[in-house]
Amino acid sequence: MRHVARLVVIWVTVFRFGLDELALSSFRQRWVRLFVRVITFGRRLSTPRGERLRLGLERLGPIFVKFGQVLSTRRDLLPADIADELARLQDRVPPFPDAVARTIVEHAFGQPIDAIFSSFDAAPVASASIAQVHFAVLKDGREVAVKVLRPGMLAAIDDDIALMRQLARVVERLFADGKRLKPRQVVAEFDNYLHDELDLVREAANAAQLRRNMQGLGLVLVPEMVWDLCTSNVIVMERMNGVPISHVQRLRDAGVDIPKLARDGVTIFFTQVFRDGFFHADMHPGNIQVSIAPETFGRYISLDFGIVGTLTEFDKEYLAQNFIAFFHRDYKRVAELHVESGWVPHSTRIDELEGAIRAVCEPQFDRPLKDISLGQVLLRLFQTSRRFNVEIQPQLVLLQKTLLNVEGLGRDLDPELDLWSTAKPFLERWMQEQVGWQGLALQLRKEAPRYVYLLPQLPRLIHAALQPPPAGQQRALEALLAEQRRTNRLLTAVIIAAIGFVAGLVIAQFAGYLRFH
């Protein structure tokens, strides 16, 4: 009944804000247009469509806001008015009251807010679907940002996830592509990521890991956590000062090299994915800034680490080989990798899959990013995967989402960016480090502690292996072997007797058949 009630709320919200009309307006079929006229008869919607869509998603809750945030990064796929309104979902969701935020902070730390901070800004500097951020100053003078979880988030997300789980079961049972798309596994992955995002201590740990990983790269800044002031619903971190990456003209006026910034973004993404297997998976413009401070000028600033993606060594190697094969236009190798990984049935004809992939990807090469839409490429690849029964990999859904985010950011910064030529040298260098002499040296270095433990024991182990067993053990071994031989002979005799018995029955039955016929 709770799911039915939620469906009613969703439908009422959709109808109230005219989202049904927005969703169906792109269809050109006559019966669809007639249906739209019927359901919208007598309804007057004076508010612009982009604002209605934003307000409707805000009213529906955090999962729908997340969906709107992802859409907001794809200006190439959306009309400008809708993209502008959805961009407000990145950090300008209506905040909850200041008194509520102060109460949550005081309850989390068990003391008055004035005992922790010398100042605490009442107005949040950013307000998103899951939490909002206030600037503050600690008693020791450090400037910090305080992130406070929205109250009631767990119950709202649990209800929507339960509804999505039910819908996934329906899709899996009723639709031909249901099992291949693995909707229940995808919802389970989404469930894990959202619940991880509700635990702010986990977010703080993610930030610490990314900070360590990125320190040697010199391209991105990650705030340091104040661990004494981190709880599951409130965390305190170093305050970062930067210009939102969506303010491109402001960055140009400050002297930032925009084409280099776009290339650096690609390098950061591929480093996190292929070197570390641990990547920031919520890279919409509300979470990315650029430093214009003299000592860190032109560096990215990453914020909000509630959603991170992880990849296994197998996933990293498989994806890297796919990317390199794409860059070399070796579509046969791409097809072989799909078969070898088990993503398509082993009975698939390599030449047919190769031809289908070539038809999708070949038109995209030697073109600047402004002329390429990864969204369209992924859509066509999806249609191709349907034909060849490619299984969806739930663990890579976040990576696909983040790749679309990166493309959206790159398109806004530098439409002339050649994504392929920027990423190709990095991936080739990474593969050389994995399978070349550098990779061998790295693996030996990783295994060195184990070798240090085993090597001193090696002479003793070899000597023990070469020694004959003691007389008592030798006699016991010989007795055991003799017993095993007797058992084998007995089993052989039993099997022969059984075969003879069965053969006799068959012969007797056959003789009786001949006698009566």
Coordinates of C-alpha atoms in Angstrom, one line a residue:
M1 CA 0.0 0.0 0.0
R2 CA 2.9 2.3 0.7
H3 CA 4.2 1.8 -2.9
V4 CA 0.7 2.5 -4.2
A5 CA 0.5 5.7 -2.2
R6 CA 3.9 6.8 -3.5
L7 CA 2.8 6.1 -7.1
V8 CA -0.2 8.3 -6.5
V9 CA 2.1 11.1 -5.2
I10 CA 4.3 10.8 -8.2
W11 CA 1.4 10.9 -10.6
V12 CA -0.2 13.9 -8.9
T13 CA 3.1 15.7 -9.0
V14 CA 3.7 14.8 -12.6
F15 CA 0.2 16.1 -13.5
R16 CA 0.4 19.2 -11.4
F17 CA 3.7 20.4 -13.0
G18 CA 2.8 19.2 -16.5
L19 CA 5.7 16.8 -16.6
D20 CA 3.6 14.4 -18.6
E21 CA 3.3 16.9 -21.4
L22 CA 7.0 17.5 -21.3
A23 CA 7.8 13.8 -21.6
L24 CA 5.4 13.1 -24.4
S25 CA 5.8 16.3 -26.4
S26 CA 8.7 15.0 -28.5
F27 CA 6.7 12.1 -29.9
R28 CA 5.3 12.6 -33.3
Q29 CA 2.8 9.8 -33.5
R30 CA -0.8 11.0 -34.1
W31 CA -2.2 8.8 -31.2
V32 CA 0.4 10.2 -28.8
R33 CA -0.4 13.8 -29.7
L34 CA -4.1 13.0 -29.3
F35 CA -3.5 11.5 -25.9
V36 CA -1.6 14.6 -24.8
R37 CA -4.5 16.8 -25.8
V38 CA -6.9 14.7 -23.8
I39 CA -4.9 14.6 -20.6
T40 CA -4.0 18.3 -20.8
F41 CA -7.5 19.5 -21.6
G42 CA -8.6 22.4 -19.4
R43 CA -5.2 22.6 -17.7
R44 CA -3.5 26.0 -17.7
L45 CA 0.3 26.0 -17.0
S46 CA 1.7 29.6 -17.1
T47 CA 5.1 28.7 -15.5
P48 CA 7.9 28.1 -18.0
R49 CA 8.5 24.4 -18.7
G50 CA 12.1 24.3 -17.4
E51 CA 11.0 25.8 -14.0
R52 CA 8.1 23.3 -13.9
L53 CA 10.5 20.4 -14.4
R54 CA 12.9 21.6 -11.8
L55 CA 10.1 22.2 -9.2
G56 CA 8.6 18.8 -10.0
L57 CA 11.8 17.0 -9.4
E58 CA 12.5 18.9 -6.2
R59 CA 9.0 18.0 -5.0
L60 CA 9.5 14.2 -5.8
G61 CA 12.6 13.9 -3.7
P62 CA 16.4 13.2 -3.7
I63 CA 16.4 10.4 -6.3
F64 CA 14.6 12.5 -8.8
V65 CA 16.9 15.4 -8.0
K66 CA 19.9 13.2 -8.7
F67 CA 18.3 12.3 -12.1
G68 CA 17.9 16.0 -12.8
Q69 CA 21.6 16.7 -11.9
V70 CA 22.8 14.1 -14.4
L71 CA 20.5 15.6 -17.1
S72 CA 21.8 19.1 -16.4
T73 CA 25.3 18.1 -17.5
R74 CA 24.1 17.2 -21.0
R75 CA 23.3 20.6 -22.6
D76 CA 23.9 19.0 -26.0
L77 CA 20.8 16.8 -25.4
L78 CA 18.5 19.5 -23.8
P79 CA 16.9 22.8 -24.8
A80 CA 18.8 25.7 -23.2
D81 CA 15.9 26.8 -21.0
I82 CA 15.5 23.3 -19.4
A83 CA 19.3 22.9 -19.0
D84 CA 19.6 26.3 -17.2
E85 CA 16.8 25.4 -14.8
L86 CA 18.2 21.8 -14.1
A87 CA 21.6 23.4 -13.3
R88 CA 20.0 24.9 -10.3
L89 CA 19.5 21.4 -8.8
Q90 CA 23.3 21.1 -8.5
D91 CA 23.6 23.3 -5.4
R92 CA 20.5 25.5 -5.2
V93 CA 17.8 23.1 -3.9
P94 CA 15.7 25.0 -1.4
P95 CA 17.5 24.7 2.0
F96 CA 16.0 23.5 5.3
P97 CA 15.8 26.1 8.1
D98 CA 18.9 27.4 9.8
A99 CA 17.4 26.4 13.2
V100 CA 17.1 22.8 12.1
A101 CA 20.7 22.8 10.8
R102 CA 22.0 24.2 14.2
T103 CA 20.0 21.6 16.1
I104 CA 21.5 18.7 14.0
V105 CA 25.0 20.0 14.5
E106 CA 24.6 20.4 18.3
H107 CA 23.0 17.0 18.7
A108 CA 25.9 15.4 16.6
F109 CA 28.6 16.9 18.7
G110 CA 26.8 16.9 22.1
Q111 CA 27.5 20.6 22.8
P112 CA 26.3 24.1 21.9
I113 CA 27.4 25.3 18.5
D114 CA 29.1 28.3 20.0
A115 CA 31.4 26.0 22.0
I116 CA 32.7 24.5 18.7
F117 CA 32.8 27.4 16.3
S118 CA 33.7 31.0 16.8
S119 CA 31.3 31.8 14.0
F120 CA 28.7 29.8 12.0
D121 CA 27.0 31.3 8.9
A122 CA 23.2 30.9 9.2
A123 CA 22.7 30.9 5.4
P124 CA 24.0 27.8 3.6
V125 CA 26.5 28.4 0.8
A126 CA 25.2 25.4 -1.1
S127 CA 22.1 23.3 -0.7
A128 CA 21.7 20.0 -2.6
S129 CA 19.3 17.0 -2.5
I130 CA 21.1 15.1 0.3
A131 CA 22.7 17.8 2.4
Q132 CA 23.6 21.5 2.7
V133 CA 26.8 23.3 3.5
H134 CA 27.5 26.2 5.9
F135 CA 30.7 28.1 6.2
A136 CA 32.2 28.4 9.8
V137 CA 35.3 29.3 11.7
L138 CA 36.8 27.0 14.4
K139 CA 37.9 28.2 17.7
D140 CA 41.6 28.0 16.5
G141 CA 40.8 30.3 13.6
R142 CA 40.7 27.7 10.8
E143 CA 38.1 28.4 8.1
V144 CA 35.9 25.3 7.5
A145 CA 32.9 24.1 5.7
V146 CA 30.2 22.2 7.7
K147 CA 28.1 19.7 5.7
V148 CA 24.8 18.8 7.4
L149 CA 22.6 15.9 6.2
R150 CA 19.0 16.7 5.4
P151 CA 16.6 15.3 8.0
G152 CA 14.3 12.4 6.9
M153 CA 16.5 11.4 3.9
L154 CA 16.7 7.7 4.8
A155 CA 13.0 7.1 4.9
A156 CA 12.4 9.0 1.6
I157 CA 15.2 7.1 -0.2
D158 CA 14.1 3.7 1.2
D159 CA 10.6 4.2 -0.1
D160 CA 11.7 5.2 -3.6
I161 CA 14.3 2.4 -3.8
A162 CA 11.6 -0.1 -2.7
L163 CA 9.4 1.2 -5.5
M164 CA 12.2 1.0 -8.0
R165 CA 12.9 -2.6 -6.9
Q166 CA 9.3 -3.6 -7.6
L167 CA 9.4 -1.9 -11.0
A168 CA 12.7 -3.7 -11.8
R169 CA 11.0 -7.1 -11.1
V170 CA 8.2 -6.2 -13.5
V171 CA 10.6 -5.1 -16.2
E172 CA 12.6 -8.3 -15.7
R173 CA 9.5 -10.5 -16.0
L174 CA 7.5 -8.8 -18.8
F175 CA 10.1 -7.4 -21.2
A176 CA 12.3 -9.3 -23.6
D177 CA 15.4 -7.4 -22.6
G178 CA 14.6 -7.7 -18.9
K179 CA 17.2 -10.3 -17.9
R180 CA 19.9 -8.9 -20.2
L181 CA 19.6 -5.4 -18.7
K182 CA 19.8 -6.8 -15.1
P183 CA 17.5 -4.1 -13.7
R184 CA 17.4 -5.5 -10.2
Q185 CA 21.2 -5.6 -10.0
V186 CA 21.4 -2.0 -11.3
V187 CA 18.8 -0.9 -8.7
A188 CA 20.9 -2.7 -6.0
E189 CA 24.0 -0.8 -7.1
F190 CA 22.1 2.5 -7.0
D191 CA 20.8 1.5 -3.6
N192 CA 24.3 0.9 -2.2
Y193 CA 25.6 4.2 -3.6
L194 CA 22.7 6.3 -2.2
H195 CA 23.0 4.7 1.2
D196 CA 26.7 5.2 1.2
E197 CA 26.0 8.9 0.4
L198 CA 23.8 9.1 3.5
D199 CA 26.7 8.1 5.8
L200 CA 28.9 11.3 5.9
V201 CA 31.7 9.5 7.7
R202 CA 32.0 7.3 4.6
E203 CA 32.1 10.4 2.5
A204 CA 34.9 11.8 4.6
A205 CA 36.9 8.6 4.2
N206 CA 36.3 8.8 0.5
A207 CA 37.7 12.3 0.4
A208 CA 40.8 11.3 2.4
Q209 CA 41.5 8.4 0.0
L210 CA 41.1 10.7 -3.1
R211 CA 43.3 13.3 -1.4
R212 CA 46.1 10.8 -1.0
N213 CA 45.7 9.4 -4.5
M214 CA 45.8 12.9 -6.1
Q215 CA 48.6 14.5 -4.1
G216 CA 51.3 13.6 -6.6
L217 CA 49.4 14.6 -9.7
G218 CA 49.4 18.4 -9.0
L219 CA 46.1 19.0 -10.9
V220 CA 43.3 18.7 -8.3
L221 CA 42.7 19.8 -4.7
V222 CA 40.7 17.8 -2.2
P223 CA 39.7 19.3 1.2
E224 CA 41.2 17.9 4.3
M225 CA 38.8 16.5 6.9
V226 CA 38.7 17.6 10.5
W227 CA 38.3 14.1 11.9
D228 CA 37.4 15.1 15.4
L229 CA 34.3 16.8 14.0
C230 CA 33.0 14.0 11.6
T231 CA 29.9 12.1 12.4
S232 CA 27.4 10.1 10.3
N233 CA 25.2 13.2 9.7
V234 CA 27.6 16.1 10.1
I235 CA 31.2 16.5 8.8
V236 CA 33.6 19.4 9.0
M237 CA 36.3 20.0 6.4
E238 CA 38.8 22.5 5.2
R239 CA 37.1 25.4 3.4
M240 CA 38.0 25.6 -0.3
N241 CA 37.8 28.8 -2.3
G242 CA 37.3 28.6 -6.0
V243 CA 35.3 29.6 -9.0
P244 CA 32.5 27.2 -10.1
I245 CA 33.6 25.5 -13.3
S246 CA 30.4 26.5 -15.0
H247 CA 31.4 30.2 -14.8
V248 CA 33.7 29.9 -17.8
Q249 CA 33.8 33.6 -18.7
R250 CA 34.8 34.4 -15.1
L251 CA 37.6 31.9 -15.3
R252 CA 38.8 33.4 -18.6
D253 CA 38.8 36.9 -17.1
A254 CA 41.0 35.5 -14.3
G255 CA 43.5 34.2 -16.8
V256 CA 42.8 30.5 -16.6
D257 CA 43.9 28.5 -19.6
I258 CA 40.6 27.0 -20.6
P259 CA 41.8 24.4 -23.2
K260 CA 44.5 23.2 -20.7
L261 CA 41.8 23.0 -18.0
A262 CA 39.7 20.7 -20.2
R263 CA 42.7 18.5 -21.0
D264 CA 43.5 18.3 -17.3
G265 CA 40.0 17.2 -16.5
V266 CA 40.4 14.2 -18.9
T267 CA 43.7 13.4 -17.3
I268 CA 42.3 13.5 -13.8
F269 CA 39.4 11.2 -14.8
F270 CA 41.5 8.6 -16.5
T271 CA 44.0 8.7 -13.7
Q272 CA 41.4 8.0 -11.1
V273 CA 39.8 5.2 -13.2
F274 CA 42.7 3.3 -14.6
R275 CA 45.6 4.0 -12.2
D276 CA 43.6 4.0 -8.9
G277 CA 40.4 2.2 -9.7
F278 CA 38.8 4.7 -7.3
F279 CA 37.0 7.7 -8.9
H280 CA 34.8 10.7 -8.1
A281 CA 31.4 9.6 -9.5
D282 CA 29.4 12.7 -9.0
M283 CA 31.2 15.2 -11.2
H284 CA 28.4 17.6 -12.0
P285 CA 29.4 21.4 -12.1
G286 CA 28.1 22.0 -8.6
N287 CA 30.8 19.7 -7.2
I288 CA 33.7 21.1 -9.3
Q289 CA 35.5 24.4 -8.8
V290 CA 38.7 25.9 -10.1
S291 CA 41.3 27.6 -7.8
I292 CA 42.5 31.1 -8.8
A293 CA 44.7 31.5 -5.7
P294 CA 48.3 32.2 -6.8
E295 CA 49.8 29.1 -5.2
T296 CA 47.3 26.7 -6.7
F297 CA 46.2 28.7 -9.8
G298 CA 44.3 26.7 -12.4
R299 CA 43.9 23.6 -10.4
Y300 CA 40.6 21.7 -10.0
I301 CA 38.8 21.6 -6.6
S302 CA 36.7 18.5 -6.0
L303 CA 33.8 18.6 -3.6
D304 CA 31.1 16.2 -2.4
F305 CA 32.5 12.6 -2.2
G306 CA 29.4 10.8 -1.2
I307 CA 29.4 8.8 -4.5
V308 CA 32.6 7.2 -5.6
G309 CA 33.2 4.4 -8.0
T310 CA 35.6 1.5 -7.7
L311 CA 36.9 -0.9 -10.3
T312 CA 38.6 -4.3 -9.9
E313 CA 41.9 -5.0 -11.7
F314 CA 40.0 -7.1 -14.2
D315 CA 37.6 -4.3 -15.0
K316 CA 40.5 -1.8 -15.3
E317 CA 42.5 -4.0 -17.7
Y318 CA 39.4 -4.9 -19.7
L319 CA 38.3 -1.3 -20.1
A320 CA 41.8 0.0 -20.9
Q321 CA 42.2 -2.7 -23.6
N322 CA 38.8 -1.7 -25.1
F323 CA 39.7 2.0 -25.1
I324 CA 43.1 1.4 -26.8
A325 CA 41.5 -0.9 -29.3
F326 CA 39.0 1.9 -30.1
F327 CA 41.7 4.5 -30.4
H328 CA 43.5 2.2 -32.9
R329 CA 40.2 1.4 -34.6
D330 CA 40.9 -2.3 -34.0
Y331 CA 37.2 -3.2 -33.9
K332 CA 38.0 -6.9 -34.2
R333 CA 39.9 -6.8 -30.9
V334 CA 36.9 -4.9 -29.3
A335 CA 34.6 -7.7 -30.4
E336 CA 37.1 -10.4 -29.2
L337 CA 37.3 -8.7 -25.8
H338 CA 33.5 -8.7 -25.4
V339 CA 33.4 -12.5 -26.1
E340 CA 36.5 -13.2 -23.9
S341 CA 34.9 -11.4 -20.9
G342 CA 31.6 -13.3 -21.3
W343 CA 29.7 -10.1 -21.9
V344 CA 28.3 -11.7 -25.1
P345 CA 27.5 -15.4 -25.8
H346 CA 30.6 -17.4 -26.9
S347 CA 28.6 -18.5 -29.9
T348 CA 28.6 -14.9 -31.2
R349 CA 30.3 -14.4 -34.6
I350 CA 33.3 -12.1 -34.2
D351 CA 33.0 -10.7 -37.7
E352 CA 29.4 -9.7 -37.3
L353 CA 30.0 -8.0 -33.9
E354 CA 33.1 -6.3 -35.3
G355 CA 31.1 -4.8 -38.2
A356 CA 28.3 -3.6 -35.9
I357 CA 30.8 -1.8 -33.6
R358 CA 32.6 -0.3 -36.6
A359 CA 29.4 1.2 -37.9
V360 CA 28.8 2.9 -34.6
C361 CA 32.3 4.2 -33.8
E362 CA 34.0 4.9 -37.1
P363 CA 32.0 8.1 -37.8
Q364 CA 33.1 9.6 -34.5
F365 CA 36.9 9.7 -35.1
D366 CA 38.9 12.8 -36.2
R367 CA 36.2 15.1 -35.0
P368 CA 36.3 17.7 -32.1
L369 CA 34.2 17.1 -29.0
K370 CA 31.6 19.7 -30.2
D371 CA 30.8 17.4 -33.1
I372 CA 30.6 14.2 -31.0
S373 CA 27.9 13.1 -28.7
L374 CA 28.9 10.2 -26.4
G375 CA 25.2 10.1 -25.5
Q376 CA 24.3 9.3 -29.0
V377 CA 27.3 6.8 -29.3
L378 CA 26.1 5.0 -26.1
L379 CA 22.6 4.9 -27.4
R380 CA 23.7 3.3 -30.7
L381 CA 25.9 0.9 -28.8
F382 CA 23.0 0.0 -26.6
Q383 CA 20.9 -0.8 -29.7
T384 CA 23.8 -2.9 -31.0
S385 CA 24.2 -4.7 -27.6
R386 CA 20.5 -5.6 -27.8
R387 CA 21.0 -7.4 -31.1
F388 CA 24.0 -9.4 -29.8
N389 CA 22.5 -10.0 -26.3
V390 CA 25.3 -8.1 -24.5
E391 CA 24.8 -8.3 -20.7
I392 CA 24.7 -5.0 -18.8
Q393 CA 27.4 -4.8 -16.2
P394 CA 25.9 -3.1 -13.1
Q395 CA 29.4 -2.3 -11.6
L396 CA 30.1 -0.1 -14.7
V397 CA 26.9 2.0 -14.5
L398 CA 28.6 4.6 -12.4
L399 CA 31.5 4.8 -14.8
Q400 CA 29.2 5.4 -17.7
K401 CA 27.4 8.1 -15.8
T402 CA 30.7 9.8 -14.9
L403 CA 32.0 9.6 -18.4
L404 CA 28.9 11.5 -19.6
N405 CA 29.5 14.0 -16.8
V406 CA 33.1 14.5 -18.0
E407 CA 32.0 14.9 -21.6
G408 CA 29.5 17.5 -20.5
L409 CA 32.1 19.4 -18.6
G410 CA 34.6 19.2 -21.5
R411 CA 32.0 20.4 -24.0
D412 CA 31.3 23.5 -21.9
L413 CA 34.9 24.3 -21.4
D414 CA 36.4 23.6 -24.8
P415 CA 34.2 22.3 -27.6
E416 CA 37.3 21.9 -29.8
L417 CA 38.8 19.3 -27.3
D418 CA 39.7 16.0 -29.1
L419 CA 38.8 13.5 -26.4
W420 CA 40.4 10.6 -28.2
S421 CA 43.8 12.2 -28.8
T422 CA 43.9 13.5 -25.3
A423 CA 43.2 10.2 -23.7
K424 CA 45.1 7.9 -26.0
P425 CA 48.7 8.6 -24.8
F426 CA 47.6 8.3 -21.2
L427 CA 46.1 4.9 -21.7
E428 CA 49.0 3.6 -23.8
R429 CA 51.4 4.7 -21.1
W430 CA 49.2 3.1 -18.4
M431 CA 49.1 -0.2 -20.3
Q432 CA 52.9 -0.2 -20.8
E433 CA 53.2 0.3 -17.0
Q434 CA 50.9 -2.7 -16.5
V435 CA 52.4 -5.2 -18.9
G436 CA 55.9 -3.9 -19.7
W437 CA 59.1 -4.0 -17.6
Q438 CA 57.7 -1.2 -15.4
G439 CA 54.7 -3.4 -14.6
L440 CA 56.9 -6.4 -13.9
A441 CA 59.0 -4.3 -11.5
L442 CA 55.9 -3.0 -9.8
Q443 CA 54.5 -6.5 -9.2
L444 CA 57.8 -7.7 -7.9
R445 CA 57.9 -4.7 -5.5
K446 CA 54.3 -5.6 -4.3
E447 CA 55.3 -9.2 -3.7
A448 CA 58.6 -8.4 -2.1
P449 CA 57.4 -8.8 1.6
R450 CA 56.2 -12.3 0.8
Y451 CA 59.5 -13.2 -0.9
V452 CA 61.4 -11.8 2.1
Y453 CA 59.5 -14.2 4.4
L454 CA 59.9 -17.3 2.1
L455 CA 63.4 -17.0 0.7
P456 CA 65.3 -17.7 4.1
Q457 CA 63.1 -20.9 4.4
L458 CA 63.8 -22.1 0.8
P459 CA 67.0 -24.1 1.4
R460 CA 65.4 -25.9 4.4
L461 CA 62.2 -26.6 2.4
I462 CA 64.2 -28.0 -0.6
H463 CA 66.3 -30.2 1.7
A464 CA 63.2 -31.6 3.4
A465 CA 61.6 -32.3 0.0
L466 CA 64.6 -34.3 -1.2
Q467 CA 65.0 -36.4 1.9
P468 CA 63.4 -40.0 1.8
P469 CA 60.6 -40.4 4.4
P470 CA 61.5 -42.1 7.7
A471 CA 61.2 -45.9 7.9
G472 CA 58.0 -45.8 9.9
Q473 CA 56.4 -43.4 7.4
Q474 CA 57.7 -45.5 4.5
R475 CA 56.1 -48.7 5.8
A476 CA 52.8 -46.9 6.5
L477 CA 52.8 -45.5 3.0
E478 CA 53.4 -48.9 1.5
A479 CA 50.6 -50.5 3.5
L480 CA 48.3 -47.7 2.4
L481 CA 49.1 -48.3 -1.2
A482 CA 48.6 -52.1 -0.9
E483 CA 45.2 -51.5 0.7
Q484 CA 44.3 -49.2 -2.1
R485 CA 45.3 -51.8 -4.7
R486 CA 43.1 -54.5 -3.0
T487 CA 40.2 -52.0 -2.9
N488 CA 40.6 -51.2 -6.6
R489 CA 40.7 -55.0 -7.5
L490 CA 37.5 -55.6 -5.4
L491 CA 35.7 -52.7 -7.1
T492 CA 36.8 -53.9 -10.5
A493 CA 35.4 -57.4 -9.8
V494 CA 32.1 -55.9 -8.5
I495 CA 31.8 -53.7 -11.6
I496 CA 32.5 -56.7 -14.0
A497 CA 30.0 -58.8 -12.2
A498 CA 27.3 -56.1 -12.4
I499 CA 28.0 -55.6 -16.1
G500 CA 27.7 -59.4 -16.6
F501 CA 24.5 -59.5 -14.7
V502 CA 22.9 -56.7 -16.7
A503 CA 24.1 -58.2 -19.9
G504 CA 22.6 -61.6 -18.9
L505 CA 19.2 -59.9 -18.3
V506 CA 19.3 -58.2 -21.6
I507 CA 20.2 -61.4 -23.4
A508 CA 17.4 -63.3 -21.6
Q509 CA 14.9 -60.6 -22.4
F510 CA 16.0 -60.6 -26.1
A511 CA 15.8 -64.4 -26.2
G512 CA 12.3 -64.3 -24.8
Y513 CA 11.3 -61.7 -27.3
L514 CA 12.6 -63.9 -30.2
R515 CA 10.8 -67.0 -28.8
F516 CA 7.4 -65.3 -28.7
H517 CA 7.8 -63.5 -32.0

